[in-house]
Amino acid sequence: MAEASGVNVGSGCEEKGPEELSQESARPGTTISRVKLFDTMVDTFLQKLVAAGSYQRFTDCYKCFYQLQPEMTQRIYGKFVTQLQTSIQEEISEIKAEGNLEAVLNALDAIVEESKDCKEPAWRPSGIPEKDLRSAVVPYFLQQRDALQRRVQKQEAENRQLADAVLAGRRQVEELQLQGQARQQAWQALHREQKELVAVLREPE
């Protein structure tokens, strides 16, 4: 009985399983990225999926059709497996894109690498929930308080600028009012002088 040996999984090259990658990552100086580990796990899953749905089992399910058309059955099986692999890989790619999984895993790798150079011991819970909560929440609230204080100071500075601008505008209005009053008084005085002059000119000789 012919086997569908031409059906490849993933990229077609021989991939190492998660156990082998874990052994490599345990070796000194060897680091496997989580993205690569994730891709290898997907490829291993596809390999096991194809192995579980072997050509032998496929022909057992469609024995009558296989006896009539063995070559056609093999082509149908090959196309089915290929489309199944492609569909699963596309769905996993969509999940990785929607969750920004690759960037998250790379960021996690970066955090792990940075922690290797840290000589201080990593944070561990003290066993006292209140103390652990304070140690986690207090820095956040202090940061928020500082941010609010900076925002308040900025707003107060803007308010002072606006108040100075309003005062300057009021002083300018007062000066304009005083200038208007002075001009009005000067005009009234000139008008009186003109009346007096006309009255003098009209007096009989």
PDB file of C-alpha atoms in Angstrom:
ATOM      1  CA  MET A   1       0.000   0.000   0.000  1.00  0.00           C
ATOM      2  CA  ALA A   2       1.405   3.397  -1.007  1.00  0.00           C
ATOM      3  CA  GLU A   3       2.042   5.997   1.660  1.00  0.00           C
ATOM      4  CA  ALA A   4       1.739   9.800   1.149  1.00  0.00           C
ATOM      5  CA  SER A   5       5.389  10.328   1.937  1.00  0.00           C
ATOM      6  CA  GLY A   6       5.550  13.527  -0.125  1.00  0.00           C
ATOM      7  CA  VAL A   7       3.456  15.519   2.358  1.00  0.00           C
ATOM      8  CA  ASN A   8       5.685  17.922   4.300  1.00  0.00           C
ATOM      9  CA  VAL A   9       5.039  19.713   7.525  1.00  0.00           C
ATOM     10  CA  GLY A  10       5.808  23.405   8.089  1.00  0.00           C
ATOM     11  CA  SER A  11       8.708  24.554   5.994  1.00  0.00           C
ATOM     12  CA  GLY A  12       9.614  21.037   4.879  1.00  0.00           C
ATOM     13  CA  CYS A  13      12.913  20.870   6.770  1.00  0.00           C
ATOM     14  CA  GLU A  14      13.515  18.684   9.781  1.00  0.00           C
ATOM     15  CA  GLU A  15      12.596  20.635  12.885  1.00  0.00           C
ATOM     16  CA  LYS A  16      13.703  19.906  16.412  1.00  0.00           C
ATOM     17  CA  GLY A  17      11.056  19.176  18.969  1.00  0.00           C
ATOM     18  CA  PRO A  18      10.461  21.196  22.140  1.00  0.00           C
ATOM     19  CA  GLU A  19      12.360  18.597  24.198  1.00  0.00           C
ATOM     20  CA  GLU A  20      15.479  18.999  22.032  1.00  0.00           C
ATOM     21  CA  LEU A  21      15.190  22.780  22.140  1.00  0.00           C
ATOM     22  CA  SER A  22      14.856  22.650  25.922  1.00  0.00           C
ATOM     23  CA  GLN A  23      18.050  20.563  26.108  1.00  0.00           C
ATOM     24  CA  GLU A  24      19.848  23.053  23.857  1.00  0.00           C
ATOM     25  CA  SER A  25      18.643  25.989  25.939  1.00  0.00           C
ATOM     26  CA  ALA A  26      19.989  24.254  29.040  1.00  0.00           C
ATOM     27  CA  ARG A  27      23.488  24.131  27.569  1.00  0.00           C
ATOM     28  CA  PRO A  28      25.862  26.899  28.691  1.00  0.00           C
ATOM     29  CA  GLY A  29      25.887  29.894  26.354  1.00  0.00           C
ATOM     30  CA  THR A  30      22.895  28.638  24.365  1.00  0.00           C
ATOM     31  CA  THR A  31      19.671  30.637  24.319  1.00  0.00           C
ATOM     32  CA  ILE A  32      16.606  29.744  22.270  1.00  0.00           C
ATOM     33  CA  SER A  33      14.196  32.589  21.601  1.00  0.00           C
ATOM     34  CA  ARG A  34      10.640  32.074  22.675  1.00  0.00           C
ATOM     35  CA  VAL A  35       9.405  32.927  19.194  1.00  0.00           C
ATOM     36  CA  LYS A  36      11.479  30.107  17.723  1.00  0.00           C
ATOM     37  CA  LEU A  37      10.344  27.770  20.482  1.00  0.00           C
ATOM     38  CA  PHE A  38       6.723  28.661  19.774  1.00  0.00           C
ATOM     39  CA  ASP A  39       7.141  28.072  16.021  1.00  0.00           C
ATOM     40  CA  THR A  40       8.840  24.736  16.720  1.00  0.00           C
ATOM     41  CA  MET A  41       5.976  23.681  18.988  1.00  0.00           C
ATOM     42  CA  VAL A  42       3.499  24.546  16.218  1.00  0.00           C
ATOM     43  CA  ASP A  43       5.514  22.497  13.697  1.00  0.00           C
ATOM     44  CA  THR A  44       5.705  19.592  16.145  1.00  0.00           C
ATOM     45  CA  PHE A  45       1.965  19.781  16.680  1.00  0.00           C
ATOM     46  CA  LEU A  46       1.402  19.642  12.914  1.00  0.00           C
ATOM     47  CA  GLN A  47       3.749  16.673  12.608  1.00  0.00           C
ATOM     48  CA  LYS A  48       1.876  14.784  15.311  1.00  0.00           C
ATOM     49  CA  LEU A  49      -1.441  15.781  13.753  1.00  0.00           C
ATOM     50  CA  VAL A  50      -0.387  14.360  10.381  1.00  0.00           C
ATOM     51  CA  ALA A  51       0.952  11.251  12.082  1.00  0.00           C
ATOM     52  CA  ALA A  52      -2.349  10.773  13.907  1.00  0.00           C
ATOM     53  CA  GLY A  53      -4.257  11.148  10.651  1.00  0.00           C
ATOM     54  CA  SER A  54      -1.984   8.867   8.626  1.00  0.00           C
ATOM     55  CA  TYR A  55      -2.635   7.779   5.082  1.00  0.00           C
ATOM     56  CA  GLN A  56      -3.354   4.279   6.366  1.00  0.00           C
ATOM     57  CA  ARG A  57      -6.180   5.530   8.549  1.00  0.00           C
ATOM     58  CA  PHE A  58      -7.454   7.716   5.729  1.00  0.00           C
ATOM     59  CA  THR A  59      -7.690   4.757   3.360  1.00  0.00           C
ATOM     60  CA  ASP A  60      -9.337   2.683   6.070  1.00  0.00           C
ATOM     61  CA  CYS A  61     -12.093   5.290   6.298  1.00  0.00           C
ATOM     62  CA  TYR A  62     -12.575   5.368   2.519  1.00  0.00           C
ATOM     63  CA  LYS A  63     -11.698   1.777   1.736  1.00  0.00           C
ATOM     64  CA  CYS A  64     -14.165   1.333  -1.131  1.00  0.00           C
ATOM     65  CA  PHE A  65     -13.038   4.502  -2.893  1.00  0.00           C
ATOM     66  CA  TYR A  66      -9.380   3.612  -2.300  1.00  0.00           C
ATOM     67  CA  GLN A  67      -9.832   0.193  -3.898  1.00  0.00           C
ATOM     68  CA  LEU A  68     -11.348   1.850  -6.980  1.00  0.00           C
ATOM     69  CA  GLN A  69      -9.060   4.880  -7.212  1.00  0.00           C
ATOM     70  CA  PRO A  70      -5.858   4.415  -5.140  1.00  0.00           C
ATOM     71  CA  GLU A  71      -3.907   7.152  -6.920  1.00  0.00           C
ATOM     72  CA  MET A  72      -6.784   9.623  -6.662  1.00  0.00           C
ATOM     73  CA  THR A  73      -7.152   8.756  -2.990  1.00  0.00           C
ATOM     74  CA  GLN A  74      -3.499   9.523  -2.395  1.00  0.00           C
ATOM     75  CA  ARG A  75      -3.777  12.898  -4.175  1.00  0.00           C
ATOM     76  CA  ILE A  76      -6.902  13.771  -2.207  1.00  0.00           C
ATOM     77  CA  TYR A  77      -5.150  12.875   1.036  1.00  0.00           C
ATOM     78  CA  GLY A  78      -2.098  14.956   0.136  1.00  0.00           C
ATOM     79  CA  LYS A  79      -4.238  17.981  -0.747  1.00  0.00           C
ATOM     80  CA  PHE A  80      -6.315  17.546   2.420  1.00  0.00           C
ATOM     81  CA  VAL A  81      -3.254  17.453   4.673  1.00  0.00           C
ATOM     82  CA  THR A  82      -1.658  20.431   2.903  1.00  0.00           C
ATOM     83  CA  GLN A  83      -4.800  22.536   3.208  1.00  0.00           C
ATOM     84  CA  LEU A  84      -5.219  21.500   6.839  1.00  0.00           C
ATOM     85  CA  GLN A  85      -1.659  22.550   7.664  1.00  0.00           C
ATOM     86  CA  THR A  86      -2.073  25.840   5.783  1.00  0.00           C
ATOM     87  CA  SER A  87      -5.362  26.597   7.531  1.00  0.00           C
ATOM     88  CA  ILE A  88      -3.904  25.918  10.982  1.00  0.00           C
ATOM     89  CA  GLN A  89      -0.786  27.985  10.270  1.00  0.00           C
ATOM     90  CA  GLU A  90      -2.891  30.891   8.982  1.00  0.00           C
ATOM     91  CA  GLU A  91      -5.087  30.844  12.087  1.00  0.00           C
ATOM     92  CA  ILE A  92      -2.034  30.735  14.361  1.00  0.00           C
ATOM     93  CA  SER A  93      -0.487  33.621  12.408  1.00  0.00           C
ATOM     94  CA  GLU A  94      -3.683  35.639  12.886  1.00  0.00           C
ATOM     95  CA  ILE A  95      -3.633  34.905  16.609  1.00  0.00           C
ATOM     96  CA  LYS A  96       0.033  35.978  16.802  1.00  0.00           C
ATOM     97  CA  ALA A  97      -0.754  39.187  14.911  1.00  0.00           C
ATOM     98  CA  GLU A  98      -3.872  40.055  16.931  1.00  0.00           C
ATOM     99  CA  GLY A  99      -2.133  39.481  20.249  1.00  0.00           C
ATOM    100  CA  ASN A 100       1.184  40.976  19.106  1.00  0.00           C
ATOM    101  CA  LEU A 101       2.605  37.716  20.381  1.00  0.00           C
ATOM    102  CA  GLU A 102       5.979  37.947  18.660  1.00  0.00           C
ATOM    103  CA  ALA A 103       6.731  41.365  20.157  1.00  0.00           C
ATOM    104  CA  VAL A 104       5.599  40.177  23.594  1.00  0.00           C
ATOM    105  CA  LEU A 105       7.820  37.093  23.446  1.00  0.00           C
ATOM    106  CA  ASN A 106      10.798  39.150  22.252  1.00  0.00           C
ATOM    107  CA  ALA A 107      10.204  41.626  25.077  1.00  0.00           C
ATOM    108  CA  LEU A 108      10.130  38.734  27.528  1.00  0.00           C
ATOM    109  CA  ASP A 109      13.432  37.463  26.119  1.00  0.00           C
ATOM    110  CA  ALA A 110      14.904  40.949  26.548  1.00  0.00           C
ATOM    111  CA  ILE A 111      13.725  41.093  30.167  1.00  0.00           C
ATOM    112  CA  VAL A 112      15.299  37.712  30.877  1.00  0.00           C
ATOM    113  CA  GLU A 113      18.581  38.805  29.269  1.00  0.00           C
ATOM    114  CA  GLU A 114      18.630  42.040  31.279  1.00  0.00           C
ATOM    115  CA  SER A 115      17.950  40.157  34.497  1.00  0.00           C
ATOM    116  CA  LYS A 116      21.065  38.021  33.964  1.00  0.00           C
ATOM    117  CA  ASP A 117      23.279  41.070  34.614  1.00  0.00           C
ATOM    118  CA  CYS A 118      21.297  42.083  37.695  1.00  0.00           C
ATOM    119  CA  LYS A 119      23.228  41.206  40.830  1.00  0.00           C
ATOM    120  CA  GLU A 120      20.413  42.099  43.201  1.00  0.00           C
ATOM    121  CA  PRO A 121      18.018  39.303  44.159  1.00  0.00           C
ATOM    122  CA  ALA A 122      14.687  39.266  42.375  1.00  0.00           C
ATOM    123  CA  TRP A 123      11.575  40.376  44.208  1.00  0.00           C
ATOM    124  CA  ARG A 124       9.843  37.683  46.199  1.00  0.00           C
ATOM    125  CA  PRO A 125       6.655  37.936  48.262  1.00  0.00           C
ATOM    126  CA  SER A 126       7.306  38.473  51.946  1.00  0.00           C
ATOM    127  CA  GLY A 127       4.369  36.373  53.064  1.00  0.00           C
ATOM    128  CA  ILE A 128       2.599  39.444  54.482  1.00  0.00           C
ATOM    129  CA  PRO A 129      -0.101  40.506  51.961  1.00  0.00           C
ATOM    130  CA  GLU A 130      -0.412  44.043  53.363  1.00  0.00           C
ATOM    131  CA  LYS A 131       3.328  44.642  53.057  1.00  0.00           C
ATOM    132  CA  ASP A 132       3.486  43.196  49.551  1.00  0.00           C
ATOM    133  CA  LEU A 133       0.506  45.294  48.495  1.00  0.00           C
ATOM    134  CA  ARG A 134       2.090  48.462  49.847  1.00  0.00           C
ATOM    135  CA  SER A 135       5.395  47.713  48.147  1.00  0.00           C
ATOM    136  CA  ALA A 136       3.602  47.299  44.824  1.00  0.00           C
ATOM    137  CA  VAL A 137       0.955  50.024  45.111  1.00  0.00           C
ATOM    138  CA  VAL A 138       2.758  52.820  46.982  1.00  0.00           C
ATOM    139  CA  PRO A 139       5.355  53.495  44.241  1.00  0.00           C
ATOM    140  CA  TYR A 140       2.557  53.704  41.693  1.00  0.00           C
ATOM    141  CA  PHE A 141       0.570  56.166  43.793  1.00  0.00           C
ATOM    142  CA  LEU A 142       3.680  58.221  44.468  1.00  0.00           C
ATOM    143  CA  GLN A 143       4.338  58.377  40.757  1.00  0.00           C
ATOM    144  CA  GLN A 144       0.748  59.435  40.122  1.00  0.00           C
ATOM    145  CA  ARG A 145       0.989  62.043  42.884  1.00  0.00           C
ATOM    146  CA  ASP A 146       4.137  63.524  41.349  1.00  0.00           C
ATOM    147  CA  ALA A 147       2.479  63.599  37.931  1.00  0.00           C
ATOM    148  CA  LEU A 148      -0.587  65.349  39.388  1.00  0.00           C
ATOM    149  CA  GLN A 149       1.603  67.850  41.242  1.00  0.00           C
ATOM    150  CA  ARG A 150       3.451  68.689  38.038  1.00  0.00           C
ATOM    151  CA  ARG A 151       0.130  69.085  36.241  1.00  0.00           C
ATOM    152  CA  VAL A 152      -1.217  71.333  39.015  1.00  0.00           C
ATOM    153  CA  GLN A 153       1.940  73.465  38.959  1.00  0.00           C
ATOM    154  CA  LYS A 154       1.690  73.810  35.210  1.00  0.00           C
ATOM    155  CA  GLN A 155      -1.983  74.772  35.470  1.00  0.00           C
ATOM    156  CA  GLU A 156      -1.241  77.287  38.227  1.00  0.00           C
ATOM    157  CA  ALA A 157       1.488  78.869  36.098  1.00  0.00           C
ATOM    158  CA  GLU A 158      -0.932  79.137  33.184  1.00  0.00           C
ATOM    159  CA  ASN A 159      -3.568  80.640  35.498  1.00  0.00           C
ATOM    160  CA  ARG A 160      -1.046  83.225  36.725  1.00  0.00           C
ATOM    161  CA  GLN A 161      -0.200  84.131  33.149  1.00  0.00           C
ATOM    162  CA  LEU A 162      -3.888  84.497  32.335  1.00  0.00           C
ATOM    163  CA  ALA A 163      -4.455  86.591  35.469  1.00  0.00           C
ATOM    164  CA  ASP A 164      -1.527  88.869  34.541  1.00  0.00           C
ATOM    165  CA  ALA A 165      -2.923  89.211  31.028  1.00  0.00           C
ATOM    166  CA  VAL A 166      -6.359  90.123  32.441  1.00  0.00           C
ATOM    167  CA  LEU A 167      -4.834  92.696  34.795  1.00  0.00           C
ATOM    168  CA  ALA A 168      -2.798  94.178  31.960  1.00  0.00           C
ATOM    169  CA  GLY A 169      -5.965  94.376  29.860  1.00  0.00           C
ATOM    170  CA  ARG A 170      -7.833  96.095  32.690  1.00  0.00           C
ATOM    171  CA  ARG A 171      -5.033  98.638  33.140  1.00  0.00           C
ATOM    172  CA  GLN A 172      -5.089  99.310  29.425  1.00  0.00           C
ATOM    173  CA  VAL A 173      -8.860  99.818  29.511  1.00  0.00           C
ATOM    174  CA  GLU A 174      -8.527 102.176  32.491  1.00  0.00           C
ATOM    175  CA  GLU A 175      -5.852 104.162  30.671  1.00  0.00           C
ATOM    176  CA  LEU A 176      -8.067 104.405  27.597  1.00  0.00           C
ATOM    177  CA  GLN A 177     -10.972 105.544  29.788  1.00  0.00           C
ATOM    178  CA  LEU A 178      -8.781 108.213  31.419  1.00  0.00           C
ATOM    179  CA  GLN A 179      -7.562 109.362  28.006  1.00  0.00           C
ATOM    180  CA  GLY A 180     -11.179 109.508  26.807  1.00  0.00           C
ATOM    181  CA  GLN A 181     -12.250 111.521  29.841  1.00  0.00           C
ATOM    182  CA  ALA A 182      -9.311 113.904  29.400  1.00  0.00           C
ATOM    183  CA  ARG A 183     -10.179 114.414  25.756  1.00  0.00           C
ATOM    184  CA  GLN A 184     -13.828 114.954  26.638  1.00  0.00           C
ATOM    185  CA  GLN A 185     -12.922 117.518  29.269  1.00  0.00           C
ATOM    186  CA  ALA A 186     -10.564 119.246  26.841  1.00  0.00           C
ATOM    187  CA  TRP A 187     -13.282 119.315  24.204  1.00  0.00           C
ATOM    188  CA  GLN A 188     -15.813 120.700  26.691  1.00  0.00           C
ATOM    189  CA  ALA A 189     -13.351 123.404  27.773  1.00  0.00           C
ATOM    190  CA  LEU A 190     -12.682 124.302  24.153  1.00  0.00           C
ATOM    191  CA  HIS A 191     -16.409 124.418  23.464  1.00  0.00           C
ATOM    192  CA  ARG A 192     -16.940 126.811  26.382  1.00  0.00           C
ATOM    193  CA  GLU A 193     -14.130 129.032  25.168  1.00  0.00           C
ATOM    194  CA  GLN A 194     -15.650 129.098  21.710  1.00  0.00           C
ATOM    195  CA  LYS A 195     -19.012 130.095  23.153  1.00  0.00           C
ATOM    196  CA  GLU A 196     -17.427 132.844  25.212  1.00  0.00           C
ATOM    197  CA  LEU A 197     -15.523 134.094  22.183  1.00  0.00           C
ATOM    198  CA  VAL A 198     -18.688 134.160  20.052  1.00  0.00           C
ATOM    199  CA  ALA A 199     -20.534 136.004  22.818  1.00  0.00           C
ATOM    200  CA  VAL A 200     -17.773 138.583  23.020  1.00  0.00           C
ATOM    201  CA  LEU A 201     -17.798 139.123  19.295  1.00  0.00           C
ATOM    202  CA  ARG A 202     -21.569 139.625  19.237  1.00  0.00           C
ATOM    203  CA  GLU A 203     -21.570 142.304  21.942  1.00  0.00           C
ATOM    204  CA  PRO A 204     -22.476 145.766  20.491  1.00  0.00           C
ATOM    205  CA  GLU A 205     -19.776 148.272  20.266  1.00  0.00           C
TER     206      GLU A 205
END
